Amino acid sequence: MPDQNGASNGARELTYAEALREGLRQIMAQDERVFLIGEDVGVYGGAFGVSAGLRDEFGGERVIDTPISEAGIAGACIGSALTGMRPVGEIQFMDFITISMEQLVLQAAKIRFMFGGKATVPMVLRTPAGSGTGAAAQHSESLENWFVHVPGLKVVMPSSPYDAKGLLLSAIQDDNPVIFVEHKLLYRTKGNVPEEMYTIPLSQANVVRKGEHLTVVATSIMVRRALEAADILAQEGIEIEIIDPRTLMPLDEKPIIESVKKTGKAMVVHEAVKTGGYGGEIVSRIVESEAFGYLEAPVRRLAGLDIPIPYNRTLEVNTVPQVQSIVDEARKLVNGQY
Amino acid sequence: MQPVAVDELQKRGISTEYALELLTKMMQIRAFEEKAEELFALGRVHGTMHLSIGQEASAVGLSSALDSRDYLLNTHRGHGHCLAWYGSSPDLMMAEFMGKEAGYCRGRGGSMHIANVDTNNLGANGIVGGGLPISVGVGLTIKLRKTDQVAVAVFGDGGANTGAFHESVNMASIWKLPVIYFCENNQYAMSMAFQRAFNIEHISDRAVGYGIKGITVDGNDLLQVHDAAVEAVARARAGEGPTLIESVTYRWKGHSKSDKQAYRTRDEVKEWQEKDPIRRFSAFLGMSDAERDDMQAKARQRIEEAVTFSENSPEPDVAHIMEGVYA
Ligand SMILES: Cc1ncc(C[n+]2csc(CCOP(=O)(O)OP(=O)(O)O)c2C)c(N)n1
Ligand SMILES: [Mg+2]
């Protein structure tokens, strides 16, 4: 398997969207059970262009445009998955997944358990989350933690093109329903991606950058922002260790706990609203573990404000963590200001 | 004015002045949309927007049958309906579009959420079908308070395929609520053509399934829309329940800011541009091209003033970012 920098043969630069598309194309060519279904995934290529060209390649029967029916999309995925297919659904914006909730939470998540383990629902529901596009309160949600709270669902959140492709291929091959949360601002970001089909196991956290002074657990776009912050902090002699859980549920907590034992300080960064967000789970895992005794400072959460995403550009930027706010928070933690 | 026009307007109790007012509204909507597109292209606004150019008669025809006591539930493609609504200000709309504190929603909502609660404009909606269940509640208020108000819920052809549509229209029907379901069938829901998303000829055919009256009208003909709306309003005020109006029209522009429009042809767009609702109504009124262009220029001027107003109004202050979440 190639390493994370795509160092093996065949790696080249792709955007996050292209990496996802390549993964979809490869698995569709290989596995006839896989099909795409969602609003405008066909000729339009998906609202963010992820499935561009796939309808030409695989036809309208396997790249299915739906009416505006999010409960229907989720249900179509569940029903076909239950009967032998491997559907990949798309919910155009994560906000609209609220309309799919019954099917996902009460059906997809529970069918296997309620049926005594005798059924599987191997589906993936891809959806873009996040703010930063000026699309305001109903098109900017980050709702991943809602699904973390539902046993039976897996929640995956890739932060780089390399992870996007490898995690998507794993998710499609996984026998459980997977909520696959992408980020609008990541679609055009670039990184090395091997051409070959490769998988990144679900529930395997990634130490993105090594450091001695502070453990920073970040998800999705906040991994990128944390990496930028790390460069700035490094100039001041502060080395942060960045860990990306990649799969939020089920979580691979060990690398986080080991890291905190080493650094003695931790913070979590995510875009979603702070209260009731995933950061609370990470903090709990740390303080419940043997890492507790190693802590030298309070564990901090840097997250979205407890407000809907505002339209105005300046307000929007100030609603969620940015590179500078990560730098400031990390500096304060490391310098013992908490 | 042409004699036929005089007749047709008189029949409906529409004065010449009011007819010109309606035309002015259509022209202001067009000018607003053109300006919105320009500001976006110049990078002076961010986010997205859904332009209603080509659909002006639909918005103005509908509002012309309603008055200031009535309620509006609007869609994402809502600039037109908002401008056509009673007591609406192009200045405050433009300020909201530009994200300013003076805007209808203090710059918090933007294009997709423009509301003016003071005038019963209960807002545009970022969620397709999002206003439909709410319309049931508004209808209930009216019914319980025994007023003679009417609520109108605007949605697109795409909105008619949401689960919310089914639940809402049925509830409004069984309780005979004074709600008008106004479906703007502009032939596409984003890239999804009407023919691919429906197995029926007219969306109004669905009315039968809910036991209500349904009608399809030429949405580019202001008076046809007006007539259907007047009838639906009378039915609602008389306690006879909801009506489903399908207003057949076409959006000239892409779905939103970034749409390559691979799902339709240029010829199709051109064909519909021939049915320009503004040219149709001005020709019907017997206006010359020069008179029409002069009026359109004035409408553009009014929108320029709205831009100036917006540019001079302050940005929201970050210090107040936490405001407005809870009452
Ligand atoms: C529940 C929901 N699903 C998807 C979307 C994304 N979306 C916004 S507008 C639109 C098409 C709407 O079509 P239609 O109802 O016909 O209105 P039009 O845009 O044509 O005016 C889509 C898919 C949304 N806003 N809400
Ligand atoms: Mg439409």
XYZ file of C-alpha atoms and ligand atoms in Angstrom:
692
model
C 0.000 0.000 0.000
C 1.295 3.496 -0.760
C 2.012 5.796 2.146
C -0.020 8.859 3.022
C 1.980 11.130 0.826
C 1.187 8.860 -2.060
C 4.885 8.123 -2.311
C 4.488 4.858 -4.183
C 4.346 4.653 -7.954
C 1.542 6.299 -9.779
C 0.895 9.113 -7.292
C 0.044 12.465 -8.817
C -1.700 15.580 -7.752
C -5.473 15.455 -7.680
C -8.074 17.592 -6.042
C -10.226 16.151 -3.289
C -13.175 16.075 -5.707
C -11.115 14.337 -8.374
C -9.851 11.801 -5.867
C -13.402 10.947 -4.851
C -14.438 10.689 -8.497
C -11.533 8.418 -9.313
C -12.438 6.127 -6.454
C -16.055 6.021 -7.574
C -15.086 5.341 -11.162
C -12.723 2.538 -10.230
C -15.092 0.726 -7.937
C -18.015 1.097 -10.332
C -15.935 -0.477 -13.080
C -15.000 -3.334 -10.808
C -18.187 -3.975 -8.844
C -21.540 -3.995 -10.592
C -23.367 -3.712 -7.304
C -22.184 -0.138 -6.884
C -24.372 2.644 -8.246
C -24.815 6.357 -7.563
C -28.082 8.012 -6.655
C -28.906 11.595 -5.739
C -30.086 14.987 -6.913
C -28.286 16.247 -10.016
C -25.559 13.588 -9.819
C -25.970 12.825 -13.545
C -25.592 15.406 -16.306
C -24.882 18.137 -13.771
C -22.190 15.999 -12.169
C -23.323 16.713 -8.604
C -23.605 20.168 -7.060
C -19.836 20.202 -6.456
C -18.838 18.244 -9.535
C -17.775 15.050 -7.771
C -19.626 12.735 -10.170
C -18.904 14.773 -13.325
C -18.635 12.516 -16.340
C -19.691 9.341 -14.554
C -23.120 9.306 -16.151
C -21.486 9.338 -19.592
C -19.300 6.488 -18.538
C -21.753 4.266 -16.687
C -25.136 5.397 -18.012
C -28.258 6.748 -16.376
C -29.133 3.383 -14.852
C -26.115 3.435 -12.565
C -25.872 7.190 -12.074
C -29.394 8.016 -11.078
C -30.811 11.531 -10.877
C -33.631 11.773 -8.362
C -36.384 14.274 -7.744
C -35.917 16.423 -4.638
C -36.643 13.610 -2.228
C -34.008 13.182 0.459
C -35.989 10.648 2.475
C -36.465 8.750 -0.758
C -32.753 8.806 -1.590
C -31.830 7.437 1.832
C -34.532 4.811 1.622
C -33.545 3.769 -1.895
C -30.022 3.228 -0.604
C -31.206 1.223 2.370
C -33.570 -0.985 0.400
C -31.112 -1.764 -2.340
C -28.297 -2.354 0.136
C -30.480 -4.744 2.083
C -31.044 -6.749 -1.083
C -27.530 -7.100 -2.377
C -26.444 -3.800 -3.927
C -23.784 -1.323 -2.776
C -25.407 2.063 -3.300
C -23.587 5.351 -2.936
C -26.144 8.062 -2.274
C -25.478 11.771 -2.359
C -27.259 14.372 -0.273
C -26.519 17.640 -2.026
C -25.802 19.614 1.147
C -25.487 18.067 4.587
C -28.256 20.379 5.773
C -30.800 18.399 3.746
C -29.866 15.163 5.500
C -32.281 16.350 8.159
C -34.995 15.208 5.760
C -33.390 11.744 5.520
C -33.123 11.339 9.288
C -35.903 8.849 9.903
C -34.635 6.459 7.252
C -31.021 6.754 8.415
C -31.486 6.780 12.159
C -34.470 4.502 12.629
C -33.988 2.179 9.650
C -30.425 2.021 8.305
C -28.751 2.145 11.702
C -30.979 -0.387 13.398
C -31.981 -2.971 10.810
C -29.035 -5.260 11.395
C -29.417 -5.191 15.165
C -33.193 -5.529 15.179
C -32.992 -8.447 12.770
C -30.659 -10.319 15.095
C -27.585 -9.632 13.012
C -29.004 -11.430 10.019
C -29.107 -8.508 7.606
C -26.603 -5.962 6.393
C -27.062 -2.466 4.984
C -23.843 -1.789 3.041
C -24.520 1.732 1.864
C -22.590 4.975 1.765
C -24.233 8.350 1.930
C -21.869 11.092 0.775
C -22.633 14.669 1.706
C -20.793 18.008 1.836
C -20.784 19.894 5.120
C -19.356 23.178 6.200
C -19.453 26.930 5.876
C -17.280 29.387 4.022
C -19.254 29.688 0.807
C -21.649 32.428 1.887
C -24.610 30.098 1.524
C -25.942 30.990 4.985
C -27.732 29.067 7.705
C -29.509 26.358 5.722
C -26.603 25.397 3.463
C -23.649 25.382 5.836
C -24.365 22.849 8.548
C -21.831 20.465 10.057
C -24.043 17.778 11.553
C -21.626 14.859 11.781
C -22.015 14.467 15.495
C -25.733 13.729 15.176
C -24.759 10.487 13.460
C -21.957 9.700 15.883
C -24.736 9.469 18.452
C -26.497 6.670 16.583
C -25.075 3.170 17.086
C -25.112 1.240 13.841
C -23.931 4.105 11.672
C -20.308 4.721 10.835
C -19.167 8.305 10.348
C -16.193 9.139 8.153
C -14.757 12.594 7.487
C -11.779 12.793 5.132
C -9.478 15.812 5.290
C -7.240 15.291 2.241
C -7.506 13.968 -1.320
C -5.498 10.902 -0.364
C -7.780 10.086 2.530
C -10.877 10.894 0.508
C -10.237 8.202 -2.071
C -8.925 5.558 0.296
C -11.646 6.050 2.869
C -14.406 6.158 0.271
C -13.294 2.828 -1.179
C -13.230 1.328 2.311
C -16.631 2.765 3.112
C -18.173 1.282 -0.029
C -16.709 -2.118 0.796
C -17.807 -1.931 4.419
C -20.922 -3.893 5.344
C -22.413 -1.080 7.424
C -24.194 2.150 6.577
C -21.555 4.874 6.402
C -22.229 8.596 6.544
C -19.377 10.047 4.513
C -18.967 13.718 5.325
C -17.036 15.805 2.825
C -16.261 19.527 3.032
C -17.171 22.101 0.395
C -13.964 24.072 0.832
C -11.849 20.927 0.491
C -13.144 19.899 -2.931
C -10.592 22.027 -4.774
C -7.664 21.371 -2.466
C -4.887 19.280 -3.955
C -2.722 16.439 -2.771
C -0.905 13.356 -3.942
C -3.170 10.474 -4.814
C -2.027 7.136 -6.202
C -3.760 6.028 -9.342
C -4.211 2.466 -8.150
C -7.187 1.425 -6.044
C -6.165 1.513 -2.418
C -8.069 1.557 0.827
C -7.528 3.240 4.155
C -9.081 1.145 6.890
C -12.011 2.725 8.680
C -11.474 3.419 12.371
C -7.817 4.199 11.956
C -6.718 7.624 13.167
C -3.872 9.397 11.442
C -1.040 11.280 13.093
C -0.751 14.010 10.498
C 2.133 15.876 12.086
C 4.364 14.977 14.988
C 5.061 17.358 17.843
C 6.025 17.466 21.487
C 4.148 20.339 23.073
C 0.456 19.928 22.384
C -1.926 17.355 20.929
C -4.390 18.863 18.476
C -7.240 16.589 17.422
C -8.807 18.053 14.281
C -11.389 16.926 11.758
C -12.074 17.686 8.111
C -11.016 21.165 7.001
C -9.656 21.900 10.467
C -6.845 19.437 9.796
C -5.638 21.686 6.978
C -6.018 24.787 9.101
C -4.190 23.100 11.968
C -1.337 22.210 9.616
C -1.037 25.835 8.577
C -1.173 26.883 12.202
C 1.549 24.369 13.001
C 3.934 26.030 10.542
C 3.365 29.399 12.174
C 3.743 27.966 15.676
C 6.896 26.103 14.704
C 8.587 29.432 14.025
C 8.008 30.258 17.685
C 9.382 26.905 18.757
C 5.979 25.364 19.467
C 5.554 21.905 17.988
C 2.005 20.628 17.883
C 1.032 17.053 17.166
C -1.986 16.871 14.878
C -4.232 13.830 14.924
C -7.060 13.322 12.466
C -9.491 10.627 13.637
C -10.728 10.273 10.011
C -13.427 7.884 11.203
C -15.384 9.580 13.979
C -17.397 6.494 14.801
C -16.200 3.925 15.676
C -13.235 5.958 16.924
C -9.628 4.794 17.079
C -8.762 6.555 20.343
C -5.415 4.990 21.091
C -3.190 7.342 19.089
C -4.919 10.288 20.761
C -4.409 8.942 24.249
C -0.793 8.015 23.542
C -0.171 11.477 22.168
C -1.645 13.231 25.195
C 0.476 11.084 27.490
C 3.458 12.437 25.611
C 2.475 16.109 25.322
C 0.415 16.542 28.500
C -1.795 19.058 26.721
C -4.664 18.693 24.310
C -7.176 20.631 22.289
C -9.824 19.650 19.771
C -10.696 21.698 16.686
C -13.811 21.245 14.623
C -16.132 23.427 12.620
C -19.423 22.178 14.022
C -21.136 24.066 16.820
C -19.216 23.585 20.058
C -22.019 22.602 22.397
C -22.890 18.970 21.871
C -20.179 18.657 19.234
C -17.646 15.921 18.630
C -15.062 17.739 20.694
C -16.945 16.774 23.827
C -16.496 13.116 22.931
C -12.769 13.490 22.345
C -12.288 15.352 25.612
C -14.218 12.637 27.429
C -12.119 9.882 25.902
C -8.978 11.674 27.042
C -10.078 12.370 30.594
C -11.552 8.882 31.036
C -8.261 7.303 29.999
C -4.865 6.884 31.601
C -3.905 10.114 29.824
C -5.794 11.988 32.556
C -2.887 11.681 34.955
C -0.548 13.214 32.410
C -2.582 16.346 31.802
C -0.832 19.598 32.640
C -3.625 21.935 31.552
C -7.351 21.905 30.876
C -8.333 20.208 27.626
C -9.721 22.862 25.297
C -12.298 22.795 22.505
C -12.050 25.241 19.631
C -15.215 24.974 17.589
C -18.012 26.787 15.829
C -19.906 29.370 17.847
C -23.289 28.295 19.151
C -25.130 30.149 16.387
C -26.414 29.310 12.901
C -24.001 30.277 10.117
C -24.581 33.950 9.224
C -24.673 35.187 5.623
C -22.456 38.235 5.978
C -18.911 37.351 4.999
C -17.185 38.804 8.038
C -19.657 37.269 10.462
C -19.356 33.918 8.701
C -15.576 33.837 8.953
C -15.784 34.736 12.623
C -18.215 31.928 13.374
C -15.830 29.013 12.872
C -12.183 28.405 13.767
C -9.603 29.846 11.375
C -5.826 29.395 11.196
C -5.242 32.401 13.417
C -7.638 31.256 16.111
C -5.935 27.864 16.205
C -2.553 29.565 16.545
C -3.811 31.785 19.370
C -5.462 28.971 21.264
C -2.500 26.628 20.907
C -0.084 29.313 22.026
C -2.122 30.066 25.140
C -2.346 26.394 26.041
C 1.339 25.752 25.563
C 2.312 28.912 27.413
C 0.283 27.896 30.439
C -2.330 30.600 30.104
C -5.215 28.281 30.939
C -53.777 52.008 -24.755
C -55.336 49.439 -27.049
C -59.105 49.059 -26.780
C -58.810 45.329 -26.002
C -56.503 46.110 -23.138
C -58.895 48.713 -21.764
C -61.660 46.127 -21.884
C -59.642 43.358 -20.337
C -58.412 45.553 -17.508
C -61.810 47.055 -16.827
C -63.355 43.599 -16.603
C -60.996 42.892 -13.771
C -61.296 46.225 -12.067
C -57.681 47.086 -12.851
C -57.081 50.779 -13.477
C -54.518 51.967 -16.007
C -52.391 53.314 -13.185
C -52.449 49.970 -11.419
C -51.573 48.144 -14.646
C -48.550 50.408 -15.042
C -47.633 49.795 -11.435
C -47.659 46.068 -12.092
C -45.473 46.528 -15.141
C -43.110 48.687 -13.112
C -42.847 45.931 -10.516
C -41.962 43.385 -13.176
C -39.330 45.739 -14.513
C -37.877 46.388 -11.083
C -37.638 42.660 -10.496
C -35.772 42.212 -13.768
C -33.491 45.113 -12.927
C -32.845 43.765 -9.439
C -31.912 40.364 -10.819
C -29.628 41.820 -13.475
C -27.933 43.917 -10.842
C -27.615 40.962 -8.505
C -25.893 38.992 -11.220
C -23.559 41.871 -11.964
C -22.631 42.434 -8.317
C -21.913 38.760 -7.980
C -19.720 38.719 -11.085
C -17.808 41.704 -9.698
C -17.210 39.829 -6.454
C -19.149 42.404 -4.466
C -21.475 39.825 -2.978
C -20.672 36.269 -2.001
C -22.700 33.148 -1.517
C -25.202 32.191 -4.115
C -28.394 33.469 -5.660
C -31.255 32.142 -7.710
C -32.434 34.575 -10.345
C -36.047 34.781 -11.455
C -35.533 36.539 -14.782
C -38.283 35.337 -17.110
C -40.648 34.585 -14.226
C -41.678 38.131 -13.345
C -45.325 37.811 -14.400
C -45.722 34.863 -12.103
C -44.639 36.825 -9.044
C -46.456 40.035 -9.867
C -49.621 38.295 -11.083
C -49.848 36.399 -7.828
C -49.292 39.336 -5.500
C -51.759 41.438 -7.510
C -54.561 39.216 -6.205
C -53.505 39.513 -2.575
C -53.311 42.430 -0.201
C -51.567 43.652 2.885
C -53.450 41.394 5.301
C -52.240 38.201 3.559
C -49.198 36.033 4.220
C -46.378 34.946 1.939
C -44.155 31.869 2.223
C -41.502 32.225 -0.421
C -38.822 30.082 -2.079
C -35.083 30.215 -2.680
C -35.864 31.825 -6.060
C -37.675 34.520 -4.171
C -36.339 37.955 -5.101
C -39.302 38.527 -7.431
C -42.012 37.535 -4.979
C -40.377 39.597 -2.261
C -40.207 42.714 -4.437
C -43.765 42.169 -5.660
C -45.069 41.856 -2.115
C -46.870 44.741 -0.454
C -44.742 47.361 1.185
C -41.434 45.848 0.155
C -38.412 48.046 -0.266
C -35.797 47.475 -2.968
C -33.353 49.288 -0.677
C -33.738 46.911 2.238
C -33.717 43.932 -0.098
C -30.543 44.990 -1.810
C -28.955 45.756 1.549
C -29.744 42.215 2.678
C -28.399 40.792 -0.552
C -25.186 42.723 0.092
C -25.027 41.467 3.664
C -25.551 44.850 5.336
C -26.889 45.634 8.801
C -29.681 47.743 7.250
C -30.953 44.753 5.261
C -34.229 43.017 6.012
C -32.422 40.356 8.057
C -29.506 42.485 9.306
C -27.210 40.747 6.830
C -27.652 37.433 8.626
C -29.928 35.788 6.077
C -28.912 36.849 2.599
C -30.559 36.106 -0.716
C -32.205 32.855 0.302
C -33.746 34.070 3.544
C -35.140 37.504 2.865
C -38.182 38.074 5.078
C -40.180 41.084 6.137
C -42.294 39.870 9.002
C -43.839 43.325 9.465
C -45.635 42.932 6.161
C -46.482 39.239 6.585
C -43.695 38.195 4.274
C -42.607 35.115 6.198
C -39.485 34.636 4.231
C -37.733 32.991 1.375
C -36.459 29.515 2.108
C -33.211 27.711 1.500
C -34.939 24.384 1.756
C -36.952 23.158 -1.184
C -40.439 22.553 0.161
C -39.440 24.101 3.487
C -42.261 26.626 3.491
C -44.987 24.127 2.696
C -45.544 22.580 6.143
C -45.281 26.047 7.666
C -48.136 27.192 5.429
C -50.383 24.696 7.213
C -49.663 26.419 10.495
C -50.280 29.855 9.064
C -53.556 28.578 7.650
C -54.471 27.223 11.083
C -53.826 30.590 12.712
C -56.118 32.268 10.220
C -58.790 29.642 10.716
C -58.620 29.678 14.513
C -58.692 33.464 14.626
C -61.522 33.531 12.107
C -59.954 36.317 10.050
C -60.385 36.557 6.308
C -56.685 36.384 5.526
C -55.049 34.094 3.008
C -51.625 32.473 3.009
C -49.786 31.727 -0.179
C -47.023 29.175 -0.337
C -44.763 29.501 -3.364
C -42.645 26.538 -4.476
C -41.137 25.141 -7.650
C -41.748 22.037 -9.705
C -38.963 20.470 -7.665
C -40.765 21.413 -4.474
C -43.828 19.524 -5.651
C -41.851 16.279 -5.393
C -40.889 16.629 -1.765
C -42.616 14.634 0.923
C -43.471 17.945 2.595
C -45.692 18.848 -0.351
C -47.864 15.774 0.095
C -48.311 16.120 3.841
C -48.987 19.840 3.662
C -51.508 19.938 0.860
C -53.408 17.052 2.362
C -53.574 18.669 5.800
C -54.644 21.990 4.324
C -57.312 20.191 2.340
C -58.862 18.150 5.150
C -59.034 21.236 7.375
C -60.116 23.536 4.534
C -57.332 25.998 5.291
C -57.106 29.293 3.402
C -53.811 28.484 1.718
C -52.898 28.867 -1.935
C -50.296 26.414 -3.169
C -48.579 28.304 -5.940
C -46.243 26.085 -7.931
C -43.910 27.818 -10.338
C -43.164 25.165 -12.877
C -40.147 26.652 -14.606
C -39.389 23.322 -16.287
C -36.384 22.412 -14.187
C -35.367 21.626 -10.682
C -31.716 22.431 -11.047
C -30.775 19.977 -13.833
C -33.797 17.754 -13.423
C -36.244 18.379 -16.254
C -39.926 18.392 -15.427
C -40.522 15.450 -17.798
C -37.899 13.336 -16.008
C -39.237 14.080 -12.538
C -42.970 13.666 -13.102
C -45.138 11.068 -14.753
C -48.063 13.445 -15.190
C -48.746 16.178 -17.669
C -49.668 18.942 -15.273
C -48.592 19.358 -11.681
C -52.066 20.719 -11.023
C -53.394 17.211 -11.793
C -52.234 16.302 -8.316
C -54.972 18.446 -6.806
C -57.427 15.631 -7.505
C -55.525 13.361 -5.153
C -56.056 15.804 -2.311
C -59.636 16.681 -3.156
C -58.914 20.301 -3.960
C -59.188 22.490 -7.017
C -56.157 22.629 -9.307
C -55.430 24.843 -12.274
C -52.580 25.316 -14.729
C -51.946 28.777 -16.158
C -49.482 30.420 -18.508
C -47.147 31.904 -15.952
C -45.732 34.385 -18.437
C -49.122 35.988 -18.874
C -49.667 38.356 -15.992
C -53.448 38.462 -16.323
C -53.811 34.671 -16.459
C -51.866 34.362 -13.247
C -53.868 37.197 -11.728
C -57.187 35.554 -12.645
C -56.267 32.177 -11.214
C -55.006 33.820 -8.051
C -58.126 35.969 -7.666
C -60.290 32.879 -7.906
C -58.164 30.962 -5.424
C -58.214 33.899 -3.008
C -62.008 34.114 -3.193
C -62.279 30.393 -2.485
C -59.913 30.672 0.468
C -61.604 33.711 1.977
C -64.955 31.966 1.638
C -63.688 29.073 3.752
C -63.616 26.638 0.852
C -60.037 25.580 1.371
C -56.835 25.471 -0.630
C -56.164 25.671 -4.345
C -53.178 24.328 -6.257
C -52.079 26.726 -8.989
C -49.426 25.640 -11.437
C -47.833 28.654 -13.091
C -45.948 27.451 -16.161
C -42.891 29.555 -16.808
C -39.167 29.352 -17.452
C -35.998 30.543 -15.819
C -33.728 32.247 -18.284
C -30.598 32.053 -16.189
C -28.749 29.099 -14.736
C -30.023 27.508 -11.542
C -27.580 29.414 -9.348
C -24.231 31.113 -9.675
C -22.370 28.154 -11.145
C -24.417 26.228 -13.651
C -23.043 25.141 -17.013
C -26.594 24.327 -18.116
C -25.544 21.122 -19.873
C -29.066 19.807 -19.362
C -30.757 22.203 -21.798
C -30.146 23.783 -25.185
C -29.614 27.395 -26.130
C -32.469 27.113 -28.576
C -34.823 26.115 -25.814
C -33.788 29.149 -23.774
C -34.232 31.398 -26.812
C -37.653 29.977 -27.493
C -38.764 30.916 -24.012
C -37.151 34.326 -24.217
C -39.552 34.997 -27.058
C -42.285 34.673 -24.450
C -40.803 37.445 -22.324
C -43.501 38.328 -19.786
C -42.475 41.983 -19.654
C -42.607 42.499 -23.416
C -45.882 40.665 -23.504
C -47.568 42.822 -20.932
C -46.160 46.082 -22.269
C -47.234 45.151 -25.799
C -50.648 44.229 -24.476
C -50.893 47.695 -22.959
C -50.056 49.123 -26.377
C -46.683 50.548 -25.462
C -44.078 51.306 -28.056
C -40.606 49.803 -27.696
C -39.265 53.225 -26.838
C -41.835 53.778 -24.107
C -41.083 50.354 -22.693
C -37.332 50.871 -22.756
C -37.757 54.204 -21.074
C -39.753 52.609 -18.307
C -37.194 49.826 -17.940
C -34.433 52.424 -17.676
C -36.323 54.071 -14.809
C -36.656 50.733 -13.067
C -32.916 50.213 -13.410
C -32.370 53.651 -11.952
C -34.452 52.717 -8.920
C -32.306 49.640 -8.365
C -29.141 51.715 -8.722
C -30.459 53.839 -5.871
C -30.939 50.675 -3.842
C -27.309 49.756 -4.471
C -26.167 53.216 -3.383
C -28.294 52.929 -0.257
C -26.763 49.537 0.503
C -23.225 50.651 -0.119
C -23.723 53.462 2.356
C -25.102 51.234 5.084
C -22.781 49.659 7.634
C -21.537 46.105 7.844
C -22.842 44.087 10.780
C -20.584 44.433 13.812
C -18.796 41.233 14.820
C -19.261 42.252 18.449
C -22.945 41.400 18.010
C -22.381 38.041 16.394
C -24.120 36.047 19.163
C -27.312 38.079 18.948
C -30.597 36.858 17.636
C -30.420 33.134 18.263
C -32.888 33.054 21.137
C -35.852 35.297 21.835
C -34.550 19.831 0.570
C -33.642 20.426 -0.426
N -33.057 19.608 -1.328
C -32.216 20.109 -2.253
C -31.952 21.439 -2.302
C -30.986 22.010 -3.331
N -31.739 22.735 -4.331
C -31.976 24.053 -4.187
S -33.006 24.629 -5.335
C -33.120 23.125 -6.068
C -33.994 22.962 -7.245
C -35.342 23.451 -6.947
O -36.156 23.303 -8.029
P -37.593 23.918 -8.026
O -38.321 23.545 -6.798
O -38.206 23.531 -9.316
O -37.350 25.477 -7.968
P -36.526 26.382 -9.005
O -35.114 26.374 -8.556
O -36.695 25.803 -10.351
O -37.128 27.720 -8.874
C -32.359 22.183 -5.400
C -32.231 20.778 -5.775
C -32.561 22.253 -1.317
N -32.319 23.565 -1.258
N -33.404 21.726 -0.412
Mg -38.147 24.579 -11.078
